[in-house]
Amino acid sequence: MDRVKEAAANPETLWRVWIDAQQRVVSFHEQENACLLEFRSQELFWSCVNQYAGLQYRYQ
């Protein structure tokens, strides 16, 4: 089973992103001084990520 199907089948799956507003960075791994956001919906997760892209945050 691929990762997307596996995540959809598991209601406990969380998608995480760390936001550093001072540095304007979105990170997909833990960062010091960044705010953790967790999502239970992959759709909401990508919606959030895309909103930060629109605000010209950089990714790492």
C-alpha positions as a Python dict, from the first residue, in 0.01 Angstrom:
ca = {
    (1, 'M'): (0, 0, 0),
    (2, 'D'): (150, 336, -90),
    (3, 'R'): (193, 610, 173),
    (4, 'V'): (-110, 817, 64),
    (5, 'K'): (-348, 521, 75),
    (6, 'E'): (-198, 406, 402),
    (7, 'A'): (-244, 752, 557),
    (8, 'A'): (-603, 772, 434),
    (9, 'A'): (-677, 432, 586),
    (10, 'N'): (-536, 538, 925),
    (11, 'P'): (-752, 798, 1103),
    (12, 'E'): (-469, 868, 1349),
    (13, 'T'): (-241, 1003, 1075),
    (14, 'L'): (-127, 1359, 1128),
    (15, 'W'): (30, 1588, 873),
    (16, 'R'): (268, 1835, 1035),
    (17, 'V'): (428, 2159, 929),
    (18, 'W'): (636, 2408, 1129),
    (19, 'I'): (592, 2780, 1059),
    (20, 'D'): (859, 3037, 1143),
    (21, 'A'): (691, 3374, 1087),
    (22, 'Q'): (1006, 3576, 1165),
    (23, 'Q'): (1216, 3399, 904),
    (24, 'R'): (913, 3339, 676),
    (25, 'V'): (989, 2968, 653),
    (26, 'V'): (762, 2666, 621),
    (27, 'S'): (938, 2348, 728),
    (28, 'F'): (835, 1986, 695),
    (29, 'H'): (1055, 1889, 989),
    (30, 'E'): (1086, 2025, 1342),
    (31, 'Q'): (1245, 2369, 1370),
    (32, 'E'): (1350, 2568, 1673),
    (33, 'N'): (1136, 2881, 1731),
    (34, 'A'): (871, 2760, 1485),
    (35, 'C'): (503, 2701, 1549),
    (36, 'L'): (382, 2345, 1490),
    (37, 'L'): (60, 2299, 1295),
    (38, 'E'): (-99, 1953, 1277),
    (39, 'F'): (-371, 1840, 1040),
    (40, 'R'): (-585, 1529, 1032),
    (41, 'S'): (-686, 1603, 673),
    (42, 'Q'): (-431, 1593, 394),
    (43, 'E'): (-651, 1832, 195),
    (44, 'L'): (-640, 2093, 474),
    (45, 'F'): (-266, 2041, 514),
    (46, 'W'): (-196, 2119, 147),
    (47, 'S'): (-439, 2411, 155),
    (48, 'C'): (-239, 2562, 441),
    (49, 'V'): (93, 2499, 266),
    (50, 'N'): (-38, 2663, -51),
    (51, 'Q'): (-156, 2968, 144),
    (52, 'Y'): (194, 3019, 283),
    (53, 'A'): (332, 2983, -71),
    (54, 'G'): (101, 3267, -173),
    (55, 'L'): (255, 3475, 107),
    (56, 'Q'): (599, 3403, -40),
    (57, 'Y'): (727, 3191, 248),
    (58, 'R'): (1021, 2971, 158),
    (59, 'Y'): (1024, 2596, 217),
    (60, 'Q'): (1275, 2359, 368),
}
